[in-house]
Amino acid sequence: MDDASHTAESTALDTTTNAAVSGSTIPADELARLTDDIVSALKTVYDPEIPADIYELGLVYKIDIEDDRSVKIDMTLTAPGCPVAGEMPGWVENAVGAVEGVSGVEVNMTFDPPWSPDRMSEEAQVAVGWY
């Protein structure tokens, strides 16, 4: 995770593989709780056009928890012209920012790679009637 502009130790959850990449000084049990609580918070944010939450839709690409307990989230939208493109980052910041222990939230919107329905979990596929 470290590079010239990112020197703090951190733990990232790559949501495409659900693999944690850790280099954190946060105790493992606290890190697990933070990760679970952040994912739970993300599951409260819904795409208004699809009856599934953004996490199960596969819109969240990466969750990075810094040692100072700030959280950086890489995410996308179902389409670049999504009507809530301007609002969605704020919804995510508010939801994750309410998690106990989180010191701040930064949401990075990206369209690389573009979202596709194959990123959806079975739960989301059932919710939209595709399974």
Coordinates of C-alpha atoms in Angstrom, one line a residue:
M1 CA 0.0 0.0 0.0
D2 CA 2.9 2.4 0.6
D3 CA 4.0 4.7 -2.1
A4 CA 5.5 8.2 -2.3
S5 CA 2.2 9.9 -1.6
H6 CA 0.9 7.3 0.8
T7 CA 3.3 6.7 3.6
A8 CA 1.0 5.6 6.5
E9 CA 0.5 2.0 7.2
S10 CA -2.9 0.8 6.2
T11 CA -5.1 -2.2 5.6
A12 CA -7.0 -2.5 2.4
L13 CA -9.9 -4.8 1.6
D14 CA -10.0 -5.5 -2.1
T15 CA -13.7 -6.2 -2.6
T16 CA -13.2 -8.0 -5.9
T17 CA -11.5 -10.8 -4.0
N18 CA -12.5 -10.0 -0.4
A19 CA -8.9 -10.3 0.5
A20 CA -7.4 -8.1 3.2
V21 CA -4.0 -6.7 2.5
S22 CA -2.6 -5.7 5.9
G23 CA 0.4 -3.6 7.0
S24 CA -1.5 -1.9 9.8
T25 CA -0.6 -1.2 13.4
I26 CA -4.2 -1.4 14.4
P27 CA -4.8 -4.5 16.6
A28 CA -6.2 -7.4 14.5
D29 CA -9.5 -7.6 16.5
E30 CA -10.2 -3.9 16.2
L31 CA -9.3 -4.0 12.5
A32 CA -11.7 -6.9 12.0
R33 CA -14.5 -5.0 13.9
L34 CA -13.8 -1.8 11.9
T35 CA -13.9 -3.7 8.6
D36 CA -17.1 -5.5 9.5
D37 CA -18.8 -2.2 10.7
I38 CA -17.6 -0.4 7.5
V39 CA -19.0 -3.1 5.3
S40 CA -22.3 -3.0 7.3
A41 CA -22.5 0.8 6.9
L42 CA -21.9 0.5 3.1
K43 CA -24.8 -2.0 3.0
T44 CA -27.1 0.8 4.2
V45 CA -26.5 2.8 1.0
Y46 CA -28.7 1.9 -1.9
D47 CA -28.7 2.7 -5.5
P48 CA -32.1 4.4 -5.9
E49 CA -32.7 2.7 -9.3
I50 CA -31.8 -0.8 -8.2
P51 CA -33.2 -2.5 -5.1
A52 CA -29.8 -3.6 -3.8
D53 CA -27.1 -1.9 -1.7
I54 CA -23.9 -0.6 -3.2
Y55 CA -21.7 -3.2 -1.6
E56 CA -23.7 -6.2 -2.9
L57 CA -24.0 -4.5 -6.3
G58 CA -20.2 -4.6 -6.5
L59 CA -19.9 -0.8 -6.7
V60 CA -17.3 -0.7 -3.9
Y61 CA -13.9 -1.7 -5.3
K62 CA -11.6 -1.1 -2.4
I63 CA -11.7 -0.1 1.3
D64 CA -8.5 1.2 2.8
I65 CA -8.2 1.7 6.5
E66 CA -5.3 3.9 7.6
D67 CA -3.5 3.7 10.9
D68 CA -5.1 7.0 11.9
R69 CA -8.5 5.2 11.3
S70 CA -9.3 7.3 8.3
V71 CA -11.0 5.3 5.5
K72 CA -10.5 5.7 1.8
I73 CA -13.0 4.0 -0.5
D74 CA -12.6 3.4 -4.2
M75 CA -16.0 2.9 -5.8
T76 CA -18.0 3.3 -9.0
L77 CA -21.5 3.8 -10.2
T78 CA -23.6 1.5 -12.4
A79 CA -23.1 4.1 -15.2
P80 CA -21.1 7.3 -15.5
G81 CA -24.3 9.3 -16.2
C82 CA -26.0 7.9 -13.0
P83 CA -28.5 10.5 -11.7
V84 CA -27.1 10.3 -8.2
A85 CA -23.4 10.6 -9.2
G86 CA -23.1 13.9 -7.3
E87 CA -24.9 12.6 -4.2
M88 CA -23.6 9.1 -3.8
P89 CA -20.1 10.0 -2.4
G90 CA -21.8 12.0 0.3
W91 CA -24.1 9.2 1.2
V92 CA -21.1 6.8 1.5
E93 CA -19.1 9.4 3.5
N94 CA -22.0 9.9 5.9
A95 CA -22.7 6.1 6.4
V96 CA -19.0 5.1 6.9
G97 CA -18.2 8.3 8.9
A98 CA -20.9 7.2 11.5
V99 CA -18.9 4.0 12.3
E100 CA -17.4 4.1 15.7
G101 CA -13.7 4.6 15.5
V102 CA -13.6 6.0 12.0
S103 CA -11.8 9.4 12.0
G104 CA -12.7 10.5 8.5
V105 CA -13.8 9.2 5.1
E106 CA -12.6 9.9 1.6
V107 CA -14.5 8.5 -1.4
N108 CA -12.8 8.2 -4.8
M109 CA -15.1 7.7 -7.7
T110 CA -13.6 5.7 -10.6
F111 CA -14.9 4.1 -13.8
D112 CA -11.8 2.0 -14.3
P113 CA -12.7 -0.8 -14.5
P114 CA -16.3 0.0 -15.5
W115 CA -19.0 -1.7 -13.5
S116 CA -20.9 -4.6 -15.0
P117 CA -23.6 -6.8 -13.6
D118 CA -21.2 -9.7 -13.2
R119 CA -19.8 -7.8 -10.1
M120 CA -23.1 -8.3 -8.3
S121 CA -23.4 -10.8 -5.4
E122 CA -26.0 -13.6 -5.5
E123 CA -27.9 -11.5 -2.9
A124 CA -28.1 -8.6 -5.3
Q125 CA -29.0 -10.8 -8.3
V126 CA -31.9 -12.2 -6.3
A127 CA -33.0 -8.7 -5.2
V128 CA -33.2 -7.6 -8.9
G129 CA -34.7 -10.8 -10.1
W130 CA -31.7 -12.0 -12.1
Y131 CA -31.1 -15.2 -10.2

